[in-house]
Coordinates of C-alpha atoms in Angstrom, one line a residue:
Chain A
M1 CA -7.7 19.7 -6.1
T2 CA -9.8 21.6 -3.6
D3 CA -6.5 22.4 -1.9
E4 CA -5.1 23.8 -5.2
S5 CA -8.1 26.0 -6.0
G6 CA -8.4 27.0 -2.4
L7 CA -4.8 28.1 -2.1
R8 CA -5.0 30.0 -5.5
K9 CA -8.0 31.8 -4.3
E10 CA -6.4 32.6 -1.0
Y11 CA -3.3 34.0 -2.8
S12 CA -5.5 36.1 -5.0
V13 CA -7.3 37.7 -2.1
I14 CA -4.0 38.4 -0.3
L15 CA -2.5 39.8 -3.4
R16 CA -5.4 42.2 -3.9
A17 CA -5.2 43.3 -0.3
F18 CA -1.5 43.9 -0.6
L19 CA -1.8 45.9 -3.8
E20 CA -4.6 48.0 -2.4
S21 CA -2.9 48.7 1.0
G22 CA 0.8 48.2 0.5
N23 CA 0.8 46.6 4.0
D24 CA 3.8 44.3 4.5
R25 CA 1.8 41.9 6.7
Y26 CA 0.4 40.4 3.5
L27 CA 3.8 39.5 2.3
M28 CA 4.1 37.4 5.4
D29 CA 0.8 35.7 4.6
I30 CA 2.2 35.0 1.1
E31 CA 5.2 33.3 2.7
T32 CA 2.9 31.0 4.5
I33 CA 0.9 30.2 1.4
S34 CA 3.9 29.1 -0.5
K35 CA 4.8 26.7 2.3
K36 CA 1.3 25.3 2.2
C37 CA 1.6 24.9 -1.6
V38 CA 4.8 22.9 -1.2
R39 CA 3.1 20.7 1.4
A40 CA 0.1 20.2 -0.9
N41 CA 2.4 19.5 -3.8
I42 CA 1.2 22.5 -5.9
G43 CA 3.9 23.7 -8.2
P44 CA 4.9 27.4 -8.5
D45 CA 3.7 27.5 -12.1
Y46 CA 0.1 27.2 -10.9
M47 CA 0.5 30.0 -8.5
L48 CA 2.2 32.2 -11.1
E49 CA -1.0 31.7 -13.1
A50 CA -3.1 32.7 -10.2
H51 CA -0.9 35.8 -9.9
L52 CA -1.4 36.8 -13.5
N53 CA -5.2 36.1 -13.4
T54 CA -5.5 38.3 -10.4
L55 CA -3.7 41.2 -12.1
N56 CA -5.9 40.8 -15.2
G57 CA -8.9 40.9 -13.0
L58 CA -7.8 44.2 -11.5
V59 CA -7.3 45.8 -14.9
S60 CA -11.0 45.5 -15.6
E61 CA -12.1 46.7 -12.2
Y62 CA -9.9 49.8 -11.5
P63 CA -9.1 53.0 -13.5
I64 CA -6.0 52.8 -15.5
E65 CA -3.8 55.1 -13.3
K66 CA -4.6 53.1 -10.3
T67 CA -3.7 49.7 -12.0
V68 CA -0.4 51.1 -13.2
R69 CA 0.5 52.1 -9.6
M70 CA -0.6 48.6 -8.4
F71 CA 1.4 46.8 -11.1
N72 CA 4.5 48.7 -10.1
S73 CA 4.5 46.9 -6.8
A74 CA 3.1 43.6 -8.1
S75 CA 6.5 42.0 -8.5
E76 CA 7.1 42.1 -4.7
P77 CA 4.4 39.6 -3.7
L78 CA 5.4 37.4 -6.6
I79 CA 9.1 37.4 -5.5
Q80 CA 7.9 36.7 -1.9
L81 CA 5.8 33.8 -3.2
M82 CA 8.8 32.3 -5.0
M83 CA 11.0 32.9 -2.0
G84 CA 8.6 31.0 0.2
Y85 CA 8.8 28.1 -2.3
A86 CA 12.6 28.3 -2.3
V87 CA 12.8 28.0 1.5
A88 CA 10.3 25.1 1.6
Y89 CA 12.0 23.3 -1.3
H90 CA 15.4 23.7 0.3
E91 CA 14.2 22.3 3.5
Y92 CA 12.6 19.4 1.7
I93 CA 15.8 18.6 -0.2
D94 CA 17.9 18.9 2.9
M95 CA 15.7 16.6 4.8
H96 CA 15.8 14.0 2.0
E97 CA 19.5 14.2 1.7
K98 CA 19.9 13.6 5.4
R99 CA 17.4 10.7 5.3
Y100 CA 19.2 9.1 2.4
E101 CA 22.5 9.3 4.3
R102 CA 20.9 7.9 7.4
E103 CA 19.4 5.0 5.4
K104 CA 22.7 4.3 3.7
R105 CA 24.4 4.2 7.1
L106 CA 21.8 1.8 8.4
A107 CA 22.2 -0.5 5.4
D108 CA 25.9 -0.6 6.0
E109 CA 25.4 -1.4 9.7
L110 CA 23.0 -4.1 8.8
N111 CA 25.5 -5.6 6.4
D112 CA 28.2 -5.5 9.1
A113 CA 25.8 -7.2 11.5
N114 CA 25.1 -9.9 9.1
N115 CA 28.7 -10.5 8.5
L116 CA 29.3 -10.6 12.2
Q117 CA 26.5 -13.1 12.6
E118 CA 28.0 -15.4 10.0
M119 CA 31.4 -15.1 11.6
F120 CA 29.9 -15.8 15.0
I121 CA 28.2 -18.9 13.7
S122 CA 31.2 -20.3 12.0
I123 CA 33.4 -19.7 15.1
M124 CA 30.7 -21.1 17.4
S125 CA 30.3 -24.2 15.3
H126 CA 34.0 -24.9 15.3
D127 CA 34.6 -24.0 19.0
I128 CA 31.7 -25.9 20.4
R129 CA 32.1 -28.9 18.2
S130 CA 35.5 -29.8 19.4
P131 CA 34.6 -30.0 23.1
L132 CA 31.4 -31.8 22.1
S133 CA 33.4 -34.6 20.5
G134 CA 35.2 -34.9 23.9
V135 CA 31.8 -35.3 25.6
V136 CA 30.7 -37.9 23.1
G137 CA 34.0 -39.8 23.2
Y138 CA 34.2 -40.0 27.0
S139 CA 30.5 -40.8 27.5
S140 CA 30.9 -43.8 25.2
L141 CA 34.0 -44.8 27.1
I142 CA 31.9 -44.7 30.3
R143 CA 29.3 -46.8 28.7
M144 CA 31.8 -49.4 27.6
R145 CA 33.7 -49.6 30.9
S146 CA 30.7 -49.5 33.3
K147 CA 28.8 -52.6 34.3
D148 CA 26.2 -50.6 36.2
E149 CA 23.1 -50.4 34.0
K150 CA 22.0 -47.0 35.4
V151 CA 25.4 -45.5 34.7
V152 CA 25.2 -46.8 31.2
G153 CA 21.8 -45.2 30.8
F154 CA 23.2 -41.8 32.0
A155 CA 26.0 -42.1 29.5
D156 CA 23.5 -42.8 26.8
K157 CA 21.6 -39.6 27.7
I158 CA 24.8 -37.6 27.8
E159 CA 25.7 -38.8 24.3
K160 CA 22.2 -38.2 22.9
T161 CA 22.1 -34.7 24.3
A162 CA 25.5 -33.9 22.9
M163 CA 24.3 -35.1 19.5
E164 CA 21.3 -32.8 19.7
I165 CA 23.6 -29.9 20.3
D166 CA 25.6 -30.9 17.3
Q167 CA 22.5 -31.0 15.2
M168 CA 21.5 -27.5 16.3
I169 CA 24.8 -26.1 15.4
E170 CA 24.5 -27.8 12.0
S171 CA 21.2 -26.2 11.4
M172 CA 22.5 -22.7 12.3
R173 CA 25.3 -23.2 9.9
T174 CA 22.9 -24.3 7.2
Y175 CA 20.7 -21.3 7.9
S176 CA 23.6 -18.9 7.7
K177 CA 24.7 -20.5 4.3
V178 CA 21.2 -20.4 2.9
K179 CA 20.8 -16.8 3.8
K180 CA 24.0 -15.9 2.0
G181 CA 22.5 -16.9 -1.3
F182 CA 23.7 -19.0 -4.2
S183 CA 25.0 -18.5 -7.7
D184 CA 23.7 -20.1 -10.9
E185 CA 26.5 -22.6 -11.0
D186 CA 25.3 -24.2 -7.7
F187 CA 22.1 -25.3 -9.5
E188 CA 21.8 -28.8 -11.1
E189 CA 19.0 -31.2 -12.0
F190 CA 18.0 -33.8 -9.5
D191 CA 15.0 -36.1 -8.8
L192 CA 12.7 -35.2 -6.0
N193 CA 11.5 -38.8 -5.7
E194 CA 15.1 -40.0 -5.1
M195 CA 15.8 -37.2 -2.7
L196 CA 12.7 -38.0 -0.7
S197 CA 13.5 -41.7 -0.4
E198 CA 16.9 -40.7 0.9
I199 CA 15.3 -38.5 3.5
F200 CA 12.9 -41.3 4.6
E201 CA 16.0 -43.6 4.9
F202 CA 17.8 -41.0 6.9
L203 CA 14.8 -40.6 9.3
E204 CA 14.2 -44.3 9.6
G205 CA 15.4 -44.4 13.2
K206 CA 13.1 -41.6 14.3
I207 CA 10.2 -43.1 12.3
K208 CA 10.6 -46.4 14.1
E209 CA 11.0 -44.7 17.5
H210 CA 7.7 -42.8 17.0
G211 CA 6.0 -45.8 15.5
T212 CA 5.1 -43.5 12.6
K213 CA 3.4 -44.9 9.5
L214 CA 4.2 -43.2 6.2
D215 CA 1.4 -43.2 3.6
I216 CA 3.1 -42.3 0.4
K217 CA 0.5 -41.2 -2.2
Y218 CA 2.7 -40.6 -5.2
Q219 CA 4.3 -42.9 -7.8
T220 CA 7.7 -44.0 -6.4
D221 CA 8.8 -45.5 -9.7
R222 CA 9.1 -42.3 -11.7
R223 CA 11.3 -39.2 -11.8
Y224 CA 10.2 -35.8 -10.5
P225 CA 12.9 -33.6 -11.9
V226 CA 13.8 -30.3 -10.3
R227 CA 16.7 -27.8 -11.0
G228 CA 18.1 -26.9 -7.7
I229 CA 20.8 -27.1 -5.1
E230 CA 21.6 -29.7 -2.4
F231 CA 20.2 -27.3 0.2
I232 CA 16.6 -27.9 -0.9
R233 CA 16.9 -31.3 0.8
N234 CA 16.9 -29.4 4.2
A235 CA 13.5 -27.9 3.3
Y236 CA 11.8 -31.2 2.8
L237 CA 13.7 -32.9 5.6
N238 CA 12.7 -30.3 8.1
I239 CA 9.0 -30.5 7.4
I240 CA 8.9 -34.3 7.3
D241 CA 11.0 -34.3 10.5
N242 CA 8.5 -31.8 12.1
A243 CA 5.5 -33.9 11.1
I244 CA 7.1 -36.9 12.9
K245 CA 8.0 -34.8 16.0
Y246 CA 4.7 -33.0 16.4
S247 CA 2.4 -36.0 15.7
P248 CA 1.2 -38.4 18.3
M249 CA 3.1 -41.7 18.6
N250 CA 2.0 -44.4 16.1
S251 CA 0.1 -42.1 13.9
T252 CA 0.1 -41.9 10.1
I253 CA 1.7 -39.1 8.0
T254 CA 0.5 -38.7 4.5
I255 CA 2.9 -37.6 1.8
T256 CA 1.8 -36.3 -1.5
L257 CA 3.6 -35.1 -4.6
D258 CA 1.4 -33.6 -7.4
D259 CA 1.9 -32.2 -10.8
I260 CA 0.3 -28.7 -10.8
D261 CA 0.4 -25.5 -12.8
I262 CA 1.2 -22.2 -11.2
D263 CA 0.8 -19.2 -13.6
S264 CA 0.8 -21.8 -16.4
S265 CA 4.2 -23.1 -15.5
P266 CA 4.5 -26.7 -14.2
H267 CA 5.4 -27.2 -10.5
W268 CA 5.7 -30.1 -8.1
K269 CA 3.4 -29.7 -5.1
F270 CA 4.7 -31.6 -2.2
G271 CA 2.5 -32.1 0.9
V272 CA 3.0 -33.6 4.3
A273 CA -0.2 -34.1 6.4
D274 CA 0.2 -34.9 10.1
N275 CA -2.2 -35.6 12.9
G276 CA -0.6 -33.2 15.4
E277 CA -2.3 -30.5 17.3
G278 CA -2.4 -28.2 14.3
I279 CA -1.1 -24.7 14.0
P280 CA -3.4 -21.7 14.8
D281 CA -4.0 -19.3 11.9
D282 CA -2.0 -16.5 13.5
M283 CA 1.1 -18.7 13.7
K284 CA 0.9 -20.2 10.2
E285 CA 3.3 -17.6 8.8
A286 CA 5.2 -16.8 12.0
V287 CA 6.6 -20.4 12.4
F288 CA 8.8 -19.7 9.3
E289 CA 10.6 -16.9 11.2
R290 CA 13.7 -17.7 13.1
F291 CA 13.4 -19.0 16.7
V292 CA 9.6 -19.1 16.6
R293 CA 8.2 -22.5 17.6
N294 CA 4.7 -23.8 18.1
D295 CA 5.8 -24.6 21.6
K296 CA 5.1 -28.0 22.8
R297 CA 6.8 -29.5 25.8
G298 CA 9.5 -32.0 25.3
I299 CA 10.1 -31.2 21.7
K300 CA 13.7 -30.4 20.8
G301 CA 14.9 -28.1 18.1
S302 CA 16.7 -24.9 17.5
G303 CA 13.6 -23.1 16.1
I304 CA 15.6 -22.5 13.0
G305 CA 14.4 -25.5 10.8
L306 CA 11.4 -23.8 9.2
A307 CA 13.4 -20.6 8.6
I308 CA 15.9 -22.7 6.6
T309 CA 13.0 -24.3 4.8
K310 CA 11.5 -21.0 3.8
H311 CA 14.9 -19.6 2.6
A312 CA 15.7 -22.8 0.7
V313 CA 12.4 -22.9 -1.0
A314 CA 12.5 -19.2 -1.9
T315 CA 16.0 -19.7 -3.4
H316 CA 14.2 -22.2 -5.8
K317 CA 11.5 -19.7 -6.7
G318 CA 9.1 -21.9 -4.8
N319 CA 6.6 -21.5 -2.0
V320 CA 5.9 -23.1 1.4
W321 CA 2.8 -22.7 3.4
I322 CA 0.6 -24.4 6.0
E323 CA -3.1 -25.5 5.7
D324 CA -5.3 -27.2 8.3
N325 CA -5.6 -30.9 7.8
P326 CA -9.4 -31.6 7.7
G327 CA -8.9 -34.7 9.8
G328 CA -7.0 -32.7 12.5
G329 CA -3.3 -31.5 12.4
S330 CA -1.6 -29.6 9.6
I331 CA -0.6 -30.0 6.0
F332 CA 2.7 -28.4 5.0
Y333 CA 3.0 -27.7 1.3
I334 CA 6.1 -26.9 -0.8
T335 CA 5.9 -26.0 -4.4
V336 CA 8.9 -25.8 -6.7
P337 CA 9.2 -25.4 -10.5
Q338 CA 9.7 -28.6 -12.5
A339 CA 12.9 -28.9 -14.4
Chain B
M1 CA 30.4 50.0 11.2
G2 CA 28.4 52.8 12.5
G3 CA 25.6 52.2 10.1
I4 CA 22.0 51.4 10.7
E5 CA 21.0 49.4 13.7
E6 CA 17.4 48.5 14.5
T7 CA 16.0 46.6 17.4
V8 CA 12.7 44.9 17.1
P9 CA 11.2 43.2 20.1
I10 CA 9.2 40.1 19.1
N11 CA 6.1 39.5 21.2
D12 CA 3.4 38.7 18.7
E13 CA 2.7 38.1 15.0
Y14 CA 2.5 41.8 14.3
D15 CA 6.1 42.3 15.5
I16 CA 7.2 39.8 12.8
V17 CA 5.7 42.1 10.2
T18 CA 7.5 45.1 11.7
A19 CA 10.8 43.2 11.8
R20 CA 10.6 42.0 8.2
S21 CA 9.6 45.5 7.0
Q22 CA 12.5 47.0 8.9
G23 CA 14.8 44.3 7.5
K24 CA 13.6 45.0 4.0
S25 CA 14.1 48.8 4.2
T26 CA 17.5 48.4 5.8
A27 CA 18.5 46.0 3.1
A28 CA 17.3 48.4 0.4
S29 CA 19.2 51.3 1.9
I30 CA 22.4 49.2 2.0
G31 CA 22.0 48.5 -1.7
F32 CA 20.4 45.1 -1.9
G33 CA 18.2 44.4 -4.9
L34 CA 14.5 43.4 -4.6
V35 CA 15.2 39.7 -4.6
D36 CA 17.9 39.9 -1.9
Q37 CA 15.6 42.2 0.1
T38 CA 13.0 39.5 -0.1
R39 CA 15.6 36.9 0.9
I40 CA 16.5 38.9 4.0
S41 CA 13.0 39.7 5.0
T42 CA 12.0 36.1 4.6
A43 CA 14.9 35.0 6.8
I44 CA 13.9 37.5 9.4
S45 CA 10.4 36.3 9.2
E46 CA 11.5 32.6 9.8
L47 CA 13.7 33.5 12.7
A48 CA 11.1 35.7 14.3
R49 CA 8.5 33.0 13.9
N50 CA 10.8 30.5 15.6
I51 CA 11.2 32.9 18.5
L52 CA 7.4 33.1 18.9
R53 CA 6.9 29.4 18.5
Y54 CA 9.6 28.2 20.9
A55 CA 10.5 31.0 23.3
D56 CA 7.3 33.2 23.4
S57 CA 9.3 36.4 23.1
G58 CA 12.7 37.7 22.0
V59 CA 14.5 40.3 20.0
V60 CA 15.6 40.7 16.4
Y61 CA 18.5 43.1 15.7
I62 CA 19.1 44.3 12.2
R63 CA 22.4 45.9 11.5
E64 CA 24.5 47.2 8.7
V65 CA 27.9 45.6 8.8
A66 CA 31.2 46.1 7.0
S67 CA 34.2 43.8 6.6
E68 CA 37.2 44.0 4.3
G69 CA 35.5 46.6 2.2
A70 CA 32.3 44.6 1.8
T71 CA 28.9 45.9 3.1
G72 CA 26.2 43.7 4.3
V73 CA 23.3 43.1 6.7
E74 CA 23.5 41.2 9.9
I75 CA 20.4 39.7 11.6
V76 CA 20.6 38.6 15.2
A77 CA 17.6 36.7 16.6
E78 CA 17.9 36.3 20.3
D79 CA 15.6 34.6 22.8
H80 CA 15.8 33.2 26.3
G81 CA 13.6 30.2 25.6
P82 CA 14.4 26.5 26.2
G83 CA 17.3 26.4 23.7
I84 CA 17.7 23.7 21.1
A85 CA 18.6 20.4 22.5
D86 CA 19.5 18.7 19.3
L87 CA 21.0 21.2 17.0
E88 CA 21.6 18.7 14.2
L89 CA 18.1 17.5 14.3
A90 CA 16.8 21.1 14.2
M91 CA 18.9 21.7 11.1
T92 CA 17.7 18.6 9.3
N93 CA 14.0 18.2 10.1
G94 CA 12.0 20.2 7.7
H95 CA 8.5 21.4 7.5
T96 CA 7.2 17.8 7.6
T97 CA 7.8 17.7 11.3
G98 CA 4.9 20.2 11.5
G99 CA 6.6 22.4 14.0
G100 CA 9.4 20.3 15.6
L101 CA 12.3 22.1 17.2
G102 CA 14.0 24.5 14.9
A103 CA 11.7 24.0 11.9
G104 CA 12.7 26.6 9.3
L105 CA 16.3 26.9 10.2
P106 CA 17.8 25.0 7.2
G107 CA 15.7 27.0 4.8
T108 CA 16.8 30.3 6.5
K109 CA 20.4 29.2 6.3
R110 CA 20.2 28.9 2.5
L111 CA 18.8 32.4 2.2
M112 CA 21.8 34.0 3.8
D113 CA 25.6 34.0 3.2
E114 CA 26.6 33.3 6.8
F115 CA 24.7 31.5 9.5
E116 CA 25.6 30.7 13.1
I117 CA 23.6 29.3 16.0
D118 CA 24.6 29.6 19.6
T119 CA 22.2 27.7 21.8
E120 CA 22.2 26.2 25.2
V121 CA 19.4 24.2 26.8
G122 CA 17.7 26.3 29.4
R123 CA 19.4 29.5 28.5
G124 CA 18.1 30.4 25.0
T125 CA 19.2 30.7 21.4
I126 CA 21.1 33.3 19.4
V127 CA 21.0 33.0 15.7
T128 CA 23.3 35.3 13.7
A129 CA 22.9 35.5 9.9
R130 CA 24.7 37.8 7.5
K131 CA 24.3 38.6 3.9
W132 CA 26.8 40.6 1.8
V133 CA 25.9 42.9 -1.0

């Protein structure tokens, strides 16, 4: 507002000076004022008012013959003022048109890049998987034919590593699919409880290997209905899998599933508490980005699991976040609406 | 041709006033109305300002021109400054750049009927703008 009254006053002073002297240099000052006005977002209507008020003021100050002479040349500064507006507005419009075009072009390029990424992932998963099956096949042949225990051990390692590569490819494919989005028809009702017990079954080998104990704190004899898509399984699988991976051997992982209200609509709040090293505050959101990992030596993964989790949960209008476990380690939470 | 031709050297702010006044009176004598006179003097003002801002000094020529029976005014703003490295940028970036290269050029272009820029980095810039009655 100070800008507005300041510029009106400035114009009024210059207008008077011009009318009294007829010096063209004041027209140039007016040009500058209109640009300042556009910058300060003061419309020409307000300046027109300042113009008329100044003229009215002159009428009361000067003898009539002099004001008539002044009024004759009063249109010139006004035209100059409007011309200044025109120049500044045109520049403004030009600039925004160009910016719009540039943004549109960038959006197209981004779209192309995403398509390319998808194509790349699908080609990669196909082309790497075929030689990978050769690796797995021949290493199991070596294992079968060799009597040397050491050689058998190497073959086991080769096979295990190949399977890990296969898993990484699978998670990249999943990520690319999750990112693409889903339609309404993909959604159907399922039971979270049932899905979780399938996940525990799937992870049985790993659970045994780590000596992990699962402390399940929810009723396993009831239904926890959710409307969703098969993909949401990956969200839960990834955070349970992480809890096992990042916890010390033979530790306990606590699993909860609570009935809560978010904005007065019922949700299932799922929690996985581990006893790992925990995640520092500045990483609690970053770990959900692609290829970010809370680096710990000897832990394998593509750094894509939690990115999948985040997208899958978001697709279900849910939320995923991390809190510190008071007993050490982290608690991962996922909330999704109840069906 | 053979009409009015004025040459105004641009070395300081006061020269801008001289150039725009000269432009206005030339435009008036050619037969432009008050609004067009203001368009022309505003264009001169913008071009002369650019000369001061980017090249320190230069010259503005104001000429009466005729072509196929039409009369008009031609403004040539010439300097031996750094030239404009990115012409497209100069023509798009508006006042928000707060004095980036070529600020004011797109606005000037709209005030006139014809507008050409000849620029070379290290050699200078010649802007030619015409308006027909």
